[in-house]
Tab-separated table of C-alpha atoms and ligand atoms in Angstrom:
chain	number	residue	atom	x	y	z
A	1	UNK	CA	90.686	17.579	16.547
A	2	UNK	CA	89.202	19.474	19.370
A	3	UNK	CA	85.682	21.517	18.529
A	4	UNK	CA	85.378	25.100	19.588
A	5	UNK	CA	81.834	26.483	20.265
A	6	UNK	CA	81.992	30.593	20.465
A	7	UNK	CA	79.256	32.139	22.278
A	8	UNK	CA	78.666	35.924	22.562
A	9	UNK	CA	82.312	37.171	23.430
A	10	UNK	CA	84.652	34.655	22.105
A	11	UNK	CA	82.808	34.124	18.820
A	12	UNK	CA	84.530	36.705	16.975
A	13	UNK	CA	87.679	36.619	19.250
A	14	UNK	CA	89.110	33.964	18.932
A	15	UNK	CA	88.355	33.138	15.162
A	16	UNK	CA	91.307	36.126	14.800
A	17	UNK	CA	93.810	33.588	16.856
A	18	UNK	CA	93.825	30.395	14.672
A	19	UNK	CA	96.518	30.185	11.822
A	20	UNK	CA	96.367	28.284	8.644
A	21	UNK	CA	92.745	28.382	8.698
A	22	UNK	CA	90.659	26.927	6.371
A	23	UNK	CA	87.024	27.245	5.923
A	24	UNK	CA	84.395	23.976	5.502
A	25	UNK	CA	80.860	24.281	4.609
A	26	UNK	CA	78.654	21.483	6.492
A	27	UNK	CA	75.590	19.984	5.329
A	28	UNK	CA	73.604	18.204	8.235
A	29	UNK	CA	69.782	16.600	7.914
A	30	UNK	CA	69.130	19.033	10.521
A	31	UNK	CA	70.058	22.271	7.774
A	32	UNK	CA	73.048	24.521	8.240
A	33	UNK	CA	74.792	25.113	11.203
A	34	UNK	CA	75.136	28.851	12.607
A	35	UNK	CA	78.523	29.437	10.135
A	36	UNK	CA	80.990	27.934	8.584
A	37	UNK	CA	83.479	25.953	10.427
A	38	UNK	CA	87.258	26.986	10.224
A	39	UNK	CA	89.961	24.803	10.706
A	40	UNK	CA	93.032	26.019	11.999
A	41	UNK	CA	95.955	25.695	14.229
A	42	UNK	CA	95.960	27.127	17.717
A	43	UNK	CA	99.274	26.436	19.190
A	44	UNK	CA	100.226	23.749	17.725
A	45	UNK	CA	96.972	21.942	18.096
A	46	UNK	CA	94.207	21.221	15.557
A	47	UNK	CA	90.796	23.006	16.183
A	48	UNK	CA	87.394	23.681	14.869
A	49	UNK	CA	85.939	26.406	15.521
A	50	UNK	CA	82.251	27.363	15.352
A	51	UNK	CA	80.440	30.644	16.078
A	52	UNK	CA	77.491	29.731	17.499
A	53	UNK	CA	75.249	33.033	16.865
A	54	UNK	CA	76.625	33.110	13.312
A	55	UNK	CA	78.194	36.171	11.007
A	56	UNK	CA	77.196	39.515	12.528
A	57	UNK	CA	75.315	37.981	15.857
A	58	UNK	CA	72.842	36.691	13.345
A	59	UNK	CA	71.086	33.733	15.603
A	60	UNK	CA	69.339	34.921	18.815
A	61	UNK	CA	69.556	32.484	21.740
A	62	UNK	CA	66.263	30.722	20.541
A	63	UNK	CA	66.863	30.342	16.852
A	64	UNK	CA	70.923	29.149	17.278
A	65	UNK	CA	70.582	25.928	15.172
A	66	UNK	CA	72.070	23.507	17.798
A	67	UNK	CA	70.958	20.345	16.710
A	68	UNK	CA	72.702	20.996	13.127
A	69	UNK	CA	76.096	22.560	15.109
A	70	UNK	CA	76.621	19.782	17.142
A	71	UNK	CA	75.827	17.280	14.450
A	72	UNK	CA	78.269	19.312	12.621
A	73	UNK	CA	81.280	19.471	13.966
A	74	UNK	CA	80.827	15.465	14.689
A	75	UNK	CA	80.634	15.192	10.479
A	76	UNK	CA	83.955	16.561	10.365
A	77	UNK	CA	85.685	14.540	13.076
A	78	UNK	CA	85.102	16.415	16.282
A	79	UNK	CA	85.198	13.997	19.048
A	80	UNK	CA	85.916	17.221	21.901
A	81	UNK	CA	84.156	20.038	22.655
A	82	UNK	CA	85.431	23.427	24.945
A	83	UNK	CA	82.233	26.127	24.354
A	84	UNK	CA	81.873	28.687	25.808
A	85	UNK	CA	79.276	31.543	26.925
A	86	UNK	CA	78.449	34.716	28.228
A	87	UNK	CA	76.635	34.691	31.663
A	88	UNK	CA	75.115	36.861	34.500
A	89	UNK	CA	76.052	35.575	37.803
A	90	UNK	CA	74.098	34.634	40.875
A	91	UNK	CA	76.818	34.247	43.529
A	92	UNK	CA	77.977	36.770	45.054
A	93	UNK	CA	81.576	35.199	44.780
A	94	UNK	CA	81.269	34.469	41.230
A	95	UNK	CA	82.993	38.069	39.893
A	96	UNK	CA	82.136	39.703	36.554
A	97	UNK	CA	85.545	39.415	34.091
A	98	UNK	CA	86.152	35.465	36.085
A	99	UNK	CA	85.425	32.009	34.533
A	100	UNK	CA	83.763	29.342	35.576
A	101	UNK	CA	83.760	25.494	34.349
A	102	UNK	CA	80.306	24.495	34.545
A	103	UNK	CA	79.231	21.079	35.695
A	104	UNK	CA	75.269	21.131	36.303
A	105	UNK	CA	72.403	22.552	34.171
A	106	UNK	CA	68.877	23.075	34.973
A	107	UNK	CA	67.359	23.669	31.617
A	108	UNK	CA	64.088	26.085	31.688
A	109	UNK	CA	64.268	26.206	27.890
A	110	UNK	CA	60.550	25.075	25.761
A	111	UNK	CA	61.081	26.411	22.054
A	112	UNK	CA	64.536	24.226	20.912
A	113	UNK	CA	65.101	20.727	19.049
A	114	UNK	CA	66.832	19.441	22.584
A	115	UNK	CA	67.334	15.664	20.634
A	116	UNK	CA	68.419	14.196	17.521
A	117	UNK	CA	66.259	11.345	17.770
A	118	UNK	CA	62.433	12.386	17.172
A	119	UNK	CA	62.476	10.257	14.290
A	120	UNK	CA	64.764	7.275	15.225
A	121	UNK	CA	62.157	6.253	18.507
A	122	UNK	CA	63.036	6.656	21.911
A	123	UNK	CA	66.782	7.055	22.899
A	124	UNK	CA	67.411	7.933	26.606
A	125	UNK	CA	70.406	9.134	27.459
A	126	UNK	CA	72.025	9.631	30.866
A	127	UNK	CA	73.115	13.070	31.863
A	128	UNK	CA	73.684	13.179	35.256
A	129	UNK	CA	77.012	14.554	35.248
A	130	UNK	CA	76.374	16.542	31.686
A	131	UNK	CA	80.140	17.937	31.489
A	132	UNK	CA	82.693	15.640	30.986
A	133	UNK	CA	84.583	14.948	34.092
A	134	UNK	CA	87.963	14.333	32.756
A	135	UNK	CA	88.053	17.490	30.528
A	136	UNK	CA	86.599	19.695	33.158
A	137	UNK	CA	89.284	17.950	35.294
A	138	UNK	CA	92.058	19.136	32.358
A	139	UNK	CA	90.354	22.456	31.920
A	140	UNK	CA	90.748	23.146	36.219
A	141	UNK	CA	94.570	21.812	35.951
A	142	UNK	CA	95.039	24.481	33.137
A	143	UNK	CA	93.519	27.455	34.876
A	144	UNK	CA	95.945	27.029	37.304
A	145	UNK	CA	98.281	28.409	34.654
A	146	UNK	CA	96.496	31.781	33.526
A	147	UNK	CA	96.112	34.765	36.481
A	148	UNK	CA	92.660	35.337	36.240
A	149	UNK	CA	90.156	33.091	39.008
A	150	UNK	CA	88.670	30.118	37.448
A	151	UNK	CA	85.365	28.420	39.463
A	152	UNK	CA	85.865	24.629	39.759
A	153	UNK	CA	82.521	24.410	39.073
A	154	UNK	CA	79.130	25.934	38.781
A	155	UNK	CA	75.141	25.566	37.903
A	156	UNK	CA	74.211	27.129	34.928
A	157	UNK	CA	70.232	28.161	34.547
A	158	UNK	CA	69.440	27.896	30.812
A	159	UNK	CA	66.648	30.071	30.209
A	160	UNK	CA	64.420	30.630	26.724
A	161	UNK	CA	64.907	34.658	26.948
A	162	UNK	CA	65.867	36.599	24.564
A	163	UNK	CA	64.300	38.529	27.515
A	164	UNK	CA	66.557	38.919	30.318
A	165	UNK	CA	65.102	37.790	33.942
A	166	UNK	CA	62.611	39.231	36.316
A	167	UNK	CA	64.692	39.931	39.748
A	168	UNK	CA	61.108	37.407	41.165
A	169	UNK	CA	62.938	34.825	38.257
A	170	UNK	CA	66.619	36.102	39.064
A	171	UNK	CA	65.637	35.216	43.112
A	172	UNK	CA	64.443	32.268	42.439
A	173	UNK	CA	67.057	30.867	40.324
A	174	UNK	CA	69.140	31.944	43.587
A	175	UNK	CA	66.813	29.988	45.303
A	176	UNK	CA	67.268	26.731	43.282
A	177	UNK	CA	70.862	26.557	43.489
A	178	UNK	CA	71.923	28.668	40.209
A	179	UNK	CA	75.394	29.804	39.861
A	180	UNK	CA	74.584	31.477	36.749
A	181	UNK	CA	71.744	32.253	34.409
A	182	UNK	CA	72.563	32.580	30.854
A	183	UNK	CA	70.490	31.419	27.391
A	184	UNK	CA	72.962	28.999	25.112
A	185	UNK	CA	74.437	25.900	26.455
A	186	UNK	CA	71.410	23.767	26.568
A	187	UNK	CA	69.910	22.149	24.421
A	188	UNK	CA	73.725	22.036	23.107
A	189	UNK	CA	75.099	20.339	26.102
A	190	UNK	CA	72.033	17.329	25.404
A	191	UNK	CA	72.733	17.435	21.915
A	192	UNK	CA	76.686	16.628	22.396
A	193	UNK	CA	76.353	14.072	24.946
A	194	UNK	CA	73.733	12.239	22.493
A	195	UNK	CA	76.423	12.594	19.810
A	196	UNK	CA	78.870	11.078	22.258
A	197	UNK	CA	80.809	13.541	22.509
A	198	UNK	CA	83.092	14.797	25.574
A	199	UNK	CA	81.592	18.592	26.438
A	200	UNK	CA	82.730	21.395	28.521
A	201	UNK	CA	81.263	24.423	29.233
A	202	UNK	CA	83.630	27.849	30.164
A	203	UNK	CA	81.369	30.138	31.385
A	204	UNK	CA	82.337	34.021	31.222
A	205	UNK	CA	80.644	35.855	33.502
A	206	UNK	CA	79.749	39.692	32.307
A	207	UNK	CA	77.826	40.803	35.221
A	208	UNK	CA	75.554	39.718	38.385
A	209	UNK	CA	72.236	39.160	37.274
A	210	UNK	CA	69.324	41.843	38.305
A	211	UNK	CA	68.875	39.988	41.882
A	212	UNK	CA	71.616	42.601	42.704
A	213	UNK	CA	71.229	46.270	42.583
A	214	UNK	CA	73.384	47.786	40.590
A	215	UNK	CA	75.495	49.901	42.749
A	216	UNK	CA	78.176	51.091	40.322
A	217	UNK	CA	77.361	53.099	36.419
A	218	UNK	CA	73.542	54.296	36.764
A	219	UNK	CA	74.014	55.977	32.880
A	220	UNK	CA	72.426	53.076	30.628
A	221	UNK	CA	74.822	54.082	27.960
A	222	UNK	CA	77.454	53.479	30.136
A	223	UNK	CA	76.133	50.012	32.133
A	224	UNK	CA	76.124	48.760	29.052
A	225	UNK	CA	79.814	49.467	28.592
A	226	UNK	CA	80.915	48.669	31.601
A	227	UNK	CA	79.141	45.018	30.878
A	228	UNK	CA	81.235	44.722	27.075
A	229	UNK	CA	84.217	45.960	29.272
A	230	UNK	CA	84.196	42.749	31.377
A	231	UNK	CA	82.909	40.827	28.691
A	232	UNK	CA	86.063	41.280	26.599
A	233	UNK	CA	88.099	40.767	29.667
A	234	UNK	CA	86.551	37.613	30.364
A	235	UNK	CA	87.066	36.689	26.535
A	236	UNK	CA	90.922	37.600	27.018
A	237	UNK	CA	90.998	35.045	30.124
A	238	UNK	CA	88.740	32.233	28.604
A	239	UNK	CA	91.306	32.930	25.180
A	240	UNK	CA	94.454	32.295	27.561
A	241	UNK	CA	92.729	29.035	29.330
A	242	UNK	CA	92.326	27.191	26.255
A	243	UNK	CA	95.127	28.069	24.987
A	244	UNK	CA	96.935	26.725	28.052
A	245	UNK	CA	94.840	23.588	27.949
A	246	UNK	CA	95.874	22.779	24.616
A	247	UNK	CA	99.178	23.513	25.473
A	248	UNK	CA	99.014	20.867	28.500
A	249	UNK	CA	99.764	18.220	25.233
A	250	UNK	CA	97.865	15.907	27.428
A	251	UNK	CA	95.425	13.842	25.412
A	252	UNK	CA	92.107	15.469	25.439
A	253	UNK	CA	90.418	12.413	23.092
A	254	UNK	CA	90.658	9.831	25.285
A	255	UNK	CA	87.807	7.158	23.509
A	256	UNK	CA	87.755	5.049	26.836
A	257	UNK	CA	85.863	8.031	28.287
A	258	UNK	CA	81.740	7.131	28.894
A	259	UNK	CA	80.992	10.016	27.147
A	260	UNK	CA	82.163	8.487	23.616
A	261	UNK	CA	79.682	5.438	25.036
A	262	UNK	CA	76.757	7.258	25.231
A	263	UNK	CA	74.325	5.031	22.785
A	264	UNK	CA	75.628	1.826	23.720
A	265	UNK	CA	72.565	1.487	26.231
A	266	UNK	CA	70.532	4.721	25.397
A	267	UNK	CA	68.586	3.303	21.996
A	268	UNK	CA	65.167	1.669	23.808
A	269	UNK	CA	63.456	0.802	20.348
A	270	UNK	CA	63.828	-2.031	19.602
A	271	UNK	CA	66.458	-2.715	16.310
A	272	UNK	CA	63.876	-4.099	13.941
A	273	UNK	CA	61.325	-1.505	14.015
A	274	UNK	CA	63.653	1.511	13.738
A	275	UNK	CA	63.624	2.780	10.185
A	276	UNK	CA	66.780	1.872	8.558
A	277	UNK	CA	67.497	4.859	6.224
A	278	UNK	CA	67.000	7.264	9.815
A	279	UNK	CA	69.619	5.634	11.482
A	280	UNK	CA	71.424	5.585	8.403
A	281	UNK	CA	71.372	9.406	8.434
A	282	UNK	CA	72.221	9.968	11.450
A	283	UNK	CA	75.597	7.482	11.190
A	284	UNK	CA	78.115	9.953	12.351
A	285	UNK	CA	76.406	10.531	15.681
A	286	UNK	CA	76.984	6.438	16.354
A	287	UNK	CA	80.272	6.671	15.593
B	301	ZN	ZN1	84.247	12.666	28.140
């Protein structure tokens, strides 16, 4: 079964598109995840799909319960992940309404739960390529399907917000090597590669970040339209690339891939000092 993650745009979108759905309420020891999660069909594929800022927008960036989504969506058999999330861009070339597959991070975020294992003792994992290769690899084959422009790849700036960026911030994320700025996919990205998951990230990109004057609406009213405007365009496209990756019928839960590894050298503490009933709470993440 392959886990969806809906940021701002597809959230609501694409929960309209599955058929036989059925709704499951998830406990996890790190509370209740954003929503319910409803399984449906998409295609003729198996998905779960999770709004990450809840009924009604309800979870700002900050407060989005990651730890207990990710940990979620693992309880009920999720071994793949496709999220997705609004962004503003920082390349020129990188178009409001396009998509881009992320494959770096640099995470500026302070105020999150970015691991599951506080408690446990100290778990390093590695996350130098924090996509998964192979999916992204999948995800690229099926964009070549859909008629919109899909970036190969991209570096997505996490940042805290809710605030949106200073253009000082938005030039110096430039600077760094940003693609794109946006506020969601970490610590969720952390999270799924320490629940061994295999993670992608489709980015959708609303608008260039304030580095660039605006040269086109001036009326706020309007900007902001003209931002949900691409927004649900670039919900339409992301819609149509999953929907084309799932329709690939290639195997998107391969268990050979190192992502479904993760643990196997991450856990530093040594086995007879971690406490037994933590680890036994947190089971489905070592499975
Ligand atoms: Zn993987």
């Amino acid at each position: 079964m392959i886990g969806i993650i809906g940021g701002t745009g597809l959230g609501d979108a694409l929960a309209g598109c599955l058929a036989d759905v059925q709704t499951q309420t998830v406990n996890t020891p790190f509370g209740k995840p954003s929503d319910v999660i409803h399984i449906g069909k998409l295609g003729s594929n198996k998905v779960a799909f999770l709004n990450r800022h809840g009924p009604g927008h309800r979870f700002n960036p900050s407060s989005v319960p990651y730890a207990a989504n990710i940990f979620a969506l693992k309880k009920v058999g999720v071994k793949t992940v496709i999220a997705s999330g609004a962004v503003g861009s920082l390349r020129q070339d990188y178009e409001p309404k396009q998509l881009v597959l992320v494959d770096q991070f640099i995470d500026k975020t302070f105020r999150r739960q970015n691991t599951f294992f506080d408690k446990l003792g100290a778990v390093h994992c590695e996350l130098a390529q924090p996509c998964c290769g192979p999916l992204r690899k999948q995800l690229s084959h099926a964009a070549k399907k859909i008629k919109t422009k899909v970036h190969p790849d991209g570096t997505y700036v996490c940042m805290e917000g809710p605030q949106f960026s200073s253009r000082a911030e938005s030039m110096m994320h430039r600077g760094w090597g940003g693609s794109l700025i946006g506020m969601t996919a970490m610590p969720e990205a952390k999270l799924a590669r320490e629940a061994q998951m295999c993670y992608a990230l489709v980015a959708l990109v609303s608008d260039y970040d304030c580095w660039q004057e605006h040269h086109g609406q001036t009326d706020k009213q309007l900007l902001i339209k003209e931002i949900i405007g691409n927004l649900n365009t670039a919900t339409e496209n992301a819609i149509a690339l999953i929907k084309a990756l799932l329709e690939q019928g290639s195997d998107l839960c391969d268990d050979g891939c190192p992502c479904r590894k993760t643990l196997e050298l991450a856990v530093w503490t040594k086995s007879d000092v971690i406490n037994a009933r933590e680890r036994q709470k947190l089971a489905p993440l070592f499975e």
